[in-house]
Every structure is written in structure tokens, then in C-alpha cells.
mmCIF file of C-alpha atoms and ligand atoms in Angstrom:
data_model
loop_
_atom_site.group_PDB
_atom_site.id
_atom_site.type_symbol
_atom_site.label_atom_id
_atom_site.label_comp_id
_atom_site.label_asym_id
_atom_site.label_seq_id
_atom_site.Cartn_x
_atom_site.Cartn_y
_atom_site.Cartn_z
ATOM 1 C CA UNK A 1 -13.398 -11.557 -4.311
ATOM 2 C CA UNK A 2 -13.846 -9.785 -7.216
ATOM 3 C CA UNK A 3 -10.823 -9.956 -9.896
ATOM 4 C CA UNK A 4 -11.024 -7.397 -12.843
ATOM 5 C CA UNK A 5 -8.403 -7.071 -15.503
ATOM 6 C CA UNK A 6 -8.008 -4.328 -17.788
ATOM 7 C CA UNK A 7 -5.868 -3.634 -21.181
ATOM 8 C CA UNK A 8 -4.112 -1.133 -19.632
ATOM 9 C CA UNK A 9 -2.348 0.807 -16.685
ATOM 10 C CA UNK A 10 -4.206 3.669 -17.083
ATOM 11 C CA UNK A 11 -7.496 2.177 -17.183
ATOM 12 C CA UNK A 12 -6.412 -0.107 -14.111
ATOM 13 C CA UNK A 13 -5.595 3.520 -12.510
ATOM 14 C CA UNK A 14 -8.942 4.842 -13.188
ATOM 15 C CA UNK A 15 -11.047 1.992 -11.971
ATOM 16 C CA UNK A 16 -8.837 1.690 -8.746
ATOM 17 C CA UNK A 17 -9.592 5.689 -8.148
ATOM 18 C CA UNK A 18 -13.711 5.219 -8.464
ATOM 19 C CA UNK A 19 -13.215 3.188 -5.664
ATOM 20 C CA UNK A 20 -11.616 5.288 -4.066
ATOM 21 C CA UNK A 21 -13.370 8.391 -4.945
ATOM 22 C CA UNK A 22 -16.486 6.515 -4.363
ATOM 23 C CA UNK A 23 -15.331 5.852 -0.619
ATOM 24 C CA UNK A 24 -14.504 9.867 -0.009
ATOM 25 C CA UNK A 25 -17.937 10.512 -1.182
ATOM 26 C CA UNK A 26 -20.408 8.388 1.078
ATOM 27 C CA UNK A 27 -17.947 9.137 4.358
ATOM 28 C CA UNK A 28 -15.963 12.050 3.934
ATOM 29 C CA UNK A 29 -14.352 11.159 7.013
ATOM 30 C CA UNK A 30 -12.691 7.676 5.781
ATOM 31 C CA UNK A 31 -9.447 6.289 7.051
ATOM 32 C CA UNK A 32 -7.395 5.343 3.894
ATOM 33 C CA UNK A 33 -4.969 2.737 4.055
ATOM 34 C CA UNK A 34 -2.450 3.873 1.532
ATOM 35 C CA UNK A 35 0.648 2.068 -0.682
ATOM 36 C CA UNK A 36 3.725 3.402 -2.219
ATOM 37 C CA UNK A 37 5.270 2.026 -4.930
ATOM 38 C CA UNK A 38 4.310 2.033 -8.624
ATOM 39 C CA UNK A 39 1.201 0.507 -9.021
ATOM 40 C CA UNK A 40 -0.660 3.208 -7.328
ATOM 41 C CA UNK A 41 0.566 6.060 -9.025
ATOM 42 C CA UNK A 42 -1.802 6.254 -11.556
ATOM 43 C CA UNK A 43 -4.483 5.902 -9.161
ATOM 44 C CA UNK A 44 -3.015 8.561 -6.817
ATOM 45 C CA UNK A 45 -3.001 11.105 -10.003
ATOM 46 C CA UNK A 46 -6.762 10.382 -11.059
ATOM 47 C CA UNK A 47 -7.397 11.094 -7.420
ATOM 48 C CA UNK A 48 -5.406 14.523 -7.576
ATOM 49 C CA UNK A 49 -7.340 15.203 -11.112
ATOM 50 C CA UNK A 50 -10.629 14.838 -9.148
ATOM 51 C CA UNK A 51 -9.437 16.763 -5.995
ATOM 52 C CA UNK A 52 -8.405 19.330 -8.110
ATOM 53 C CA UNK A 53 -11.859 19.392 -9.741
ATOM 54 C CA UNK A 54 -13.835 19.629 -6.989
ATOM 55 C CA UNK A 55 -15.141 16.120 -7.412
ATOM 56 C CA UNK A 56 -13.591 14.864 -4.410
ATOM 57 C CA UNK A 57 -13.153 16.669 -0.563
ATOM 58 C CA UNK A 58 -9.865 15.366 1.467
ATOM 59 C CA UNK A 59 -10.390 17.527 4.015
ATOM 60 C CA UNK A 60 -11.417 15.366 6.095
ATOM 61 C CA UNK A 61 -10.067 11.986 5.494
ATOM 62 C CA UNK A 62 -7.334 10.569 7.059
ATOM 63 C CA UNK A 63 -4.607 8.573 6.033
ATOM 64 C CA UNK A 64 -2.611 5.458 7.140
ATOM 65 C CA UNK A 65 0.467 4.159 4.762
ATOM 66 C CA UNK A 66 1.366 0.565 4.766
ATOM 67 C CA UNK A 67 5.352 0.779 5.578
ATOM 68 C CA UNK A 68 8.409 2.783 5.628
ATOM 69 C CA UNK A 69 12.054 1.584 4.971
ATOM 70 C CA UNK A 70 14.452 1.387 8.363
ATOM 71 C CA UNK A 71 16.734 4.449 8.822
ATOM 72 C CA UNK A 72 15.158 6.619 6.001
ATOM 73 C CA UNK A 73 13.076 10.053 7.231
ATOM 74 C CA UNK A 74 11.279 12.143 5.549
ATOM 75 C CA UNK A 75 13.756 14.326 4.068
ATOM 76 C CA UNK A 76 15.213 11.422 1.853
ATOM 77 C CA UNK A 77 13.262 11.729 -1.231
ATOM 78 C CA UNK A 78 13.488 7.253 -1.185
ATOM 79 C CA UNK A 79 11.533 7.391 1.889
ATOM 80 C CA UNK A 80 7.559 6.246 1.609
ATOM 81 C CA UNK A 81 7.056 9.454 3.535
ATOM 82 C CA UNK A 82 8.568 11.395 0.945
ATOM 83 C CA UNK A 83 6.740 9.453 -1.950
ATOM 84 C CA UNK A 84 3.333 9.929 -0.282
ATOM 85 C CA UNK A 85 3.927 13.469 -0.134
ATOM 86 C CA UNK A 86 5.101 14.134 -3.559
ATOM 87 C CA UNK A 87 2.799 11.566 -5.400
ATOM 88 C CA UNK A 88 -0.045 12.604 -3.572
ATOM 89 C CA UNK A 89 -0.695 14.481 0.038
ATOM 90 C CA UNK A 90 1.265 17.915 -1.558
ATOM 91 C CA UNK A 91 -1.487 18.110 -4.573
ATOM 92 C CA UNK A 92 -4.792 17.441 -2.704
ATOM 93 C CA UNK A 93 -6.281 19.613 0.408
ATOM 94 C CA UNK A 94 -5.447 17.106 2.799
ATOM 95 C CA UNK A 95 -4.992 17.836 6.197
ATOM 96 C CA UNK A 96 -0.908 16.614 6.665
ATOM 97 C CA UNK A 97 -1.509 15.814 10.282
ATOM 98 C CA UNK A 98 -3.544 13.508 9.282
ATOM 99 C CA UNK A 99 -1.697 11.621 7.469
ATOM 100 C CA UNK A 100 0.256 8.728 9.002
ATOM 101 C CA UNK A 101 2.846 6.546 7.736
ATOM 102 C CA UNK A 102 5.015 4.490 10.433
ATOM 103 C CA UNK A 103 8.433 6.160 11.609
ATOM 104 C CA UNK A 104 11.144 3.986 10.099
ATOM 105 C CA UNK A 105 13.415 6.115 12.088
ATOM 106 C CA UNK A 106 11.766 5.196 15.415
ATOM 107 C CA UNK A 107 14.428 4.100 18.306
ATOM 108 C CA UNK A 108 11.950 1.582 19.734
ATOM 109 C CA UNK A 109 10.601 -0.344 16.739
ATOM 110 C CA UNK A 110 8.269 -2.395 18.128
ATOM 111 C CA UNK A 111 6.823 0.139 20.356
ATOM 112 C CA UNK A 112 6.188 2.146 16.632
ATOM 113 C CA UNK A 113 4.261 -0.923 15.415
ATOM 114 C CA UNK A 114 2.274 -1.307 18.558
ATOM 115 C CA UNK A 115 1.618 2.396 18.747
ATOM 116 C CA UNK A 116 0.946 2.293 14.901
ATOM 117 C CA UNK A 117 -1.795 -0.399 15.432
ATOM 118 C CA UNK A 118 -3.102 1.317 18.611
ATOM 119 C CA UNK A 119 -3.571 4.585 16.768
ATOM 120 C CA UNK A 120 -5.393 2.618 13.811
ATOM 121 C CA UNK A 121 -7.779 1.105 16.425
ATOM 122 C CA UNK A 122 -8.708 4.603 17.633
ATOM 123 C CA UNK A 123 -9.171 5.752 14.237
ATOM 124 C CA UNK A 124 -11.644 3.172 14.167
ATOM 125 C CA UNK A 125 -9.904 0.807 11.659
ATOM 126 C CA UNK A 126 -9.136 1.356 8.052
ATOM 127 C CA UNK A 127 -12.306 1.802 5.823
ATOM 128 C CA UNK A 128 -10.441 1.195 2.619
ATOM 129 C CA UNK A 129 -7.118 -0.181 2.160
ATOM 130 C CA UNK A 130 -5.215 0.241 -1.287
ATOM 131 C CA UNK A 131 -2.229 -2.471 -2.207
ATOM 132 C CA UNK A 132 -0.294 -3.161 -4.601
ATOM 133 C CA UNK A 133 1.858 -6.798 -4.647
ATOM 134 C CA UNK A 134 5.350 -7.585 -4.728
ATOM 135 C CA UNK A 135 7.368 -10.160 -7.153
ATOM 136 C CA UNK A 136 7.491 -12.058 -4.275
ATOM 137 C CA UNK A 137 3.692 -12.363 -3.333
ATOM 138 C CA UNK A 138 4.403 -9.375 -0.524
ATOM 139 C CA UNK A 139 1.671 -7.136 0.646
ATOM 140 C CA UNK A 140 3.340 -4.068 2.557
ATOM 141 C CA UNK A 141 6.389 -5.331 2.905
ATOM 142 C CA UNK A 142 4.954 -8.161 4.738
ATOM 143 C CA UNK A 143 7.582 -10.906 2.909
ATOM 144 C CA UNK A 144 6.968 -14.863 2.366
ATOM 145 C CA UNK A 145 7.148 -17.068 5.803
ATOM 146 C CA UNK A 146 6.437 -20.258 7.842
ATOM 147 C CA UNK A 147 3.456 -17.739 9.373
ATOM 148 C CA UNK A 148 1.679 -14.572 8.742
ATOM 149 C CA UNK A 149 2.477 -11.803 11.079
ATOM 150 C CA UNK A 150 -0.344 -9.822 12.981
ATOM 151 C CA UNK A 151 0.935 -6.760 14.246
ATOM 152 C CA UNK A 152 2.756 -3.749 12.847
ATOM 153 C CA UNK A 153 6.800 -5.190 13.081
ATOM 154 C CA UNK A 154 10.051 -4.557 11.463
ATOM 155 C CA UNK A 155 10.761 -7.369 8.788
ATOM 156 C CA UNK A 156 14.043 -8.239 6.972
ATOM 157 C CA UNK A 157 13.249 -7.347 3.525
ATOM 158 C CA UNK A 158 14.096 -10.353 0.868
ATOM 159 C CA UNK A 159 16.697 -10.096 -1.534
ATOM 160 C CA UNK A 160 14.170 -10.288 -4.391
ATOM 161 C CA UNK A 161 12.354 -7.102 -3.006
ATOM 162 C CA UNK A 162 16.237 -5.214 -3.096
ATOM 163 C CA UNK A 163 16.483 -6.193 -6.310
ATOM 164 C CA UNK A 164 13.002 -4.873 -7.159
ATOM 165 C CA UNK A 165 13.196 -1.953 -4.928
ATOM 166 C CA UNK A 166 17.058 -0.896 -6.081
ATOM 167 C CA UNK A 167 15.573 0.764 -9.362
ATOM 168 C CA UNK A 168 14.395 3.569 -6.985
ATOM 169 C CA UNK A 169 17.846 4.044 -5.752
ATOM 170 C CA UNK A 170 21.479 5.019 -6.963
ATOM 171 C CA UNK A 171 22.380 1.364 -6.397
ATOM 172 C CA UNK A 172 21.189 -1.955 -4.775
ATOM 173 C CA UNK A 173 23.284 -1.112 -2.026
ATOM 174 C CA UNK A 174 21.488 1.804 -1.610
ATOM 175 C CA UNK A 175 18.305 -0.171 -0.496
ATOM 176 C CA UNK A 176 17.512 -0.567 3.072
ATOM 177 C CA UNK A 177 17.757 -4.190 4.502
ATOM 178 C CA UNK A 178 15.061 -3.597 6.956
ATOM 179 C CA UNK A 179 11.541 -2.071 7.003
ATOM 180 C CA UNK A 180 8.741 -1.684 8.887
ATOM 181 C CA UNK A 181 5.010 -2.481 8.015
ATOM 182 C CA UNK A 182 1.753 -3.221 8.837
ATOM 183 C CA UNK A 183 1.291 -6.430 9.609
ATOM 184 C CA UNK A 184 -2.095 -8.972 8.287
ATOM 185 C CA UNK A 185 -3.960 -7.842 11.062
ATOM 186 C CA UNK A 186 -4.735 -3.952 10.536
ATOM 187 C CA UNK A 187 -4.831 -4.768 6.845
ATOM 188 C CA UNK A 188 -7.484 -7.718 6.846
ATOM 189 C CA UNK A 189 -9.534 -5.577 8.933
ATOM 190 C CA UNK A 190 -10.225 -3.092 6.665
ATOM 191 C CA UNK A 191 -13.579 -2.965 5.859
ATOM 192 C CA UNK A 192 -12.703 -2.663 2.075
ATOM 193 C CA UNK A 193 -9.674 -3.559 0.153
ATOM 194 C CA UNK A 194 -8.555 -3.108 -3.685
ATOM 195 C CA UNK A 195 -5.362 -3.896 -4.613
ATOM 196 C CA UNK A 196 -4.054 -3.160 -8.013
ATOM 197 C CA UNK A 197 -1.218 -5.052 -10.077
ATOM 198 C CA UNK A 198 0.184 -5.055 -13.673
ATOM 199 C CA UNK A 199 2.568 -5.887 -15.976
ATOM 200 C CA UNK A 200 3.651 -9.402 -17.216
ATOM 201 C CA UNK A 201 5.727 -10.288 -14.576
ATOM 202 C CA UNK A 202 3.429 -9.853 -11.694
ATOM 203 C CA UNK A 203 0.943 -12.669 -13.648
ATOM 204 C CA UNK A 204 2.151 -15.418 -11.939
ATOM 205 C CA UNK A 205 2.378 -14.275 -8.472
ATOM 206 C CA UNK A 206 -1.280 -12.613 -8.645
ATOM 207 C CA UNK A 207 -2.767 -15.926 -10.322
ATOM 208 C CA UNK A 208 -0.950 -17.866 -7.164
ATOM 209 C CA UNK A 209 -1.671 -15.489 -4.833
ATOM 210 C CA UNK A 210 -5.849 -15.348 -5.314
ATOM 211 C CA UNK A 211 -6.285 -18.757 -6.957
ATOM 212 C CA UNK A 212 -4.009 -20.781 -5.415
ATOM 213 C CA UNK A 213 -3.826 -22.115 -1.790
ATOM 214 C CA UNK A 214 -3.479 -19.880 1.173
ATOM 215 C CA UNK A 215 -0.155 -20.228 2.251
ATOM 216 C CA UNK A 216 2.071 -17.722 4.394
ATOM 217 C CA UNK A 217 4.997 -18.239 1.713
ATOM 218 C CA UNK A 218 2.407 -16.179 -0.805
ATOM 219 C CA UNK A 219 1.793 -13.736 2.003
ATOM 220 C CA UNK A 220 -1.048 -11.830 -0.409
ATOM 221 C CA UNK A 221 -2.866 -15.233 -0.560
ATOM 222 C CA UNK A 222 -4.597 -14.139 2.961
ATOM 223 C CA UNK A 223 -6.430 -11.790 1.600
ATOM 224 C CA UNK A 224 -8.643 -15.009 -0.062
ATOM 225 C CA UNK A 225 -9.946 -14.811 3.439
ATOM 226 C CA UNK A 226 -11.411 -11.334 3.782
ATOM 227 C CA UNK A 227 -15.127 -10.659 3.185
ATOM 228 C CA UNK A 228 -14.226 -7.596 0.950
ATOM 229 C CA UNK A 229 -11.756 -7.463 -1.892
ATOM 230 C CA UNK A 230 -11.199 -6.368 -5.237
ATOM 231 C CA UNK A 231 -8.239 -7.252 -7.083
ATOM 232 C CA UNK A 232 -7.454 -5.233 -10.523
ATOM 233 C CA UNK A 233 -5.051 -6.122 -12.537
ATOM 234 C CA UNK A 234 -3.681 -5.021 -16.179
ATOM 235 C CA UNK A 235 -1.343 -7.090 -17.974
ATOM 236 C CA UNK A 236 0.410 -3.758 -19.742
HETATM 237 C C1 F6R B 1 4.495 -0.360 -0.808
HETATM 238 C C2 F6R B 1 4.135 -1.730 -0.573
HETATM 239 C C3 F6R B 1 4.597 -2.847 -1.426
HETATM 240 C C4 F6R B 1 4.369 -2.589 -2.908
HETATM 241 C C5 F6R B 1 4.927 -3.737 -3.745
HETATM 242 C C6 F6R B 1 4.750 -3.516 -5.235
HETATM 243 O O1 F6R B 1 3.942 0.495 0.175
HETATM 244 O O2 F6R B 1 3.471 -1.942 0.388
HETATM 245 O O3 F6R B 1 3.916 -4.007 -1.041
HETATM 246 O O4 F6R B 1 3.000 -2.434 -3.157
HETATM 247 O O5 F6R B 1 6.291 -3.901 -3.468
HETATM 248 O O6 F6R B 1 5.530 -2.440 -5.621
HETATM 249 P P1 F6R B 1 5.395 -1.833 -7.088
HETATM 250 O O7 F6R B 1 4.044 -1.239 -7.177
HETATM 251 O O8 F6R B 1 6.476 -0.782 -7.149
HETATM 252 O O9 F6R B 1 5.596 -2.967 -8.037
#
């Protein structure tokens, strides 16, 4: 693993996007694995700053998103599908139908995860996959448990990631309960993965997380396993 801290967000952001960058460039034709939230912003904006200067080509990459809240479609501006097109996909000449994020609107849940994880397969797994962390030690929304889950499922989302999530929304009771996400198995087969953190209060949890024991109550500790990883984190 390789853990890099930086002074600040933006610098965090910029680092996280030469990966990124660097990844469009030697295979134009990358799957992304891609997170909401706002860690990644920064790094979506660099990324938008490049497309924009002809440094980097989407037109060819594809996309997969991590998770999407139960019940929420696209046209609710909450919604990760909403996020990822308005922090990023609408600004850079990516091809839309090429983007994927799980339907959280789905009738059959579990059929959407397994057709979610089929569909990565046949994209030929994730190249690079971008997190970010929750207070909680959650990677997608994949939240603390007696095990880690494989597949793409629908998880009960903790009342520490309401509380988290609820500044996004009118009030907490505003947040979805439920959510669906990728599970530890399409993410720990990417062939690359960066995930970027900051602030004071995620300290803990990232020190825990890639320095303590792996442990499915500190679901982000898994990634301690994978071959591949580079954790950036910026304490502002
Ligand atoms: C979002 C996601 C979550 C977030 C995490 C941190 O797609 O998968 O795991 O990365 O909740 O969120 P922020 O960056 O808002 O602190």
C-alpha cells in the first residue's frame, strides 16, 4: 500500500487526478470505478480542468459508480446519479451510456446487484477504482459487520452514515434508510485502487482502517489485502 498525506484538499485533489489522468492516458478505454460524496470533488474538477484542456480523452472510457440511495432516481438532485452527472459526466465528453451507476429504484434489488456485477465482469473488471471512506470505516456504502459482503446488495445504511449523509439533505429524515452498493468483491478486483480522505475527523478511522487489523467491523480495512492501493489523505 502506498499512504501519502498532503497539507491540503486541493493538493490531495490533484494527486488523486494524476492517477487518474495517468490511467485515461495508457488505456483510453479504462473502466472507472467512481465515488460520490465529497472527497472526490476536487479530484472530479482537476479531471474536468484537464478534459477541458485537451489533456485528457473520455471518449472512450467507461464508468461504474459505487452505490445509489434506495427510492431516489435520477431526477432528485440527492441521488448519486444526479451528483455524478453534475460534478462530473455533464462537463467532460463522456459518452453517458457509458456510464453506470446501480438503479436504486430497481423493483428486484438483488437481481440489480447481480446484473450490476455481471455487467462489470463483461466490462472486463474495473481498471481503477476511486473511494473515498466513511466516519464509520465504510467503503461504498458497504457498512461495519460480522462479515464482508461479496456481491452488489442492498444494505441498511447506519445511523452514523444518516447523520453524515443528512447535511446533503433538507433534514435527517430526508436521508434514505437503505442503499445499494457494490459489494468487496467488484471493488477488490480492481486492478488499481486510490482512495482519498481528509479532514480531522476521518484520522482515526483511516489510521484503523490501513494500520490496524483487518476486521469486517472496519469494512475499508480489506483493502490491506489488495495487491494495488494508494491511500491519500490530507488532514485539512
Ligand atoms: C460514495 C461512497 C461513500 C463515501 C463516504 C465518504 O459513493 O461510496 O463510501 O465515499 O461516505 O463520503 P464523503 O466523501 O462525503 O465524506
Amino acid at each position: 500500500m502506498k499512504f501519502i498525506t498532503t497539507k491540503t484538499y486541493e493538493e490531495m485533489s490533484n494527486k488523486a487526478a494524476d492517477i487518474i489522468a495517468a490511467q485515461i492516458i495508457v488505456k483510453p478505454n479504462c473502466v472507472l470505478g467512481l465515488a460520490t460524496g465529497s472527497s472526490p470533488v476536487g479530484t472530479y474538477k482537476r479531471l474536468i480542468e484537464d478534459n477541458k484542456n485537451g489533456k485528457i480523452d473520455f471518449s472512450t472510457v467507461t464508468s461504474v459508480n459505487l452505490d445509489e440511495y434506495v427510492g431516489l432516481d435520477v431526477s432528485n438532485d440527492q441521488s448519486y446519479r444526479y451528483f455524478m452527472n453534475d460534478n462530473l459526466f455533464n462537463h467532460v465528453n463522456i459518452d453517458k451510456s457509458k456510464t453506470f451507476v446501480p438503479n436504486g429504484c430497481a423493483e428486484d434489488l438483488k437481481a440489480e446487484g447481480e446484473n450490476y456485477d455481471n455487467m462489470i465482469k463483461a466490462l472486463g473488471g474495473i481498471d481503477l477504482q476511486l473511494l473515498g471512506i466513511g466516519l464509520d470505516g465504510h467503503i461504498g456504502f458497504n457498512e461495519p459487520d460480522a462479515y464482508f459482503t461479496g456481491p452488489t446488495h442492498e444494505v441498511v445504511l447506519d445511523e452514523s452514515t444518516i447523520k453524515a449523509n443528512a447535511r446533503f439533505f433538507a433534514s435527517e429524515d430526508e436521508v434514505p434508510k437503505t442503499a445499494i452498493t457494490m459489494g468487496m468483491m467488484s471493488i477488490m478486483q480492481a486492478k488499481k485502487i486510490v482512495l482519498v480522505a481528509n479532514g480531522a475527523a476521518k484520522k482515526e478511522i483511516v489510521e484503523k482502517s490501513f494500520f490496524g487489523p483487518i476486521d469486517p467491523q472496519v469494512p475499508a480495512s480489506i483493502l490491506q489485502l489488495h495487491p494495488d492501493v494508494t491511500v491519500i489523505y490530507s488532514e485539512n
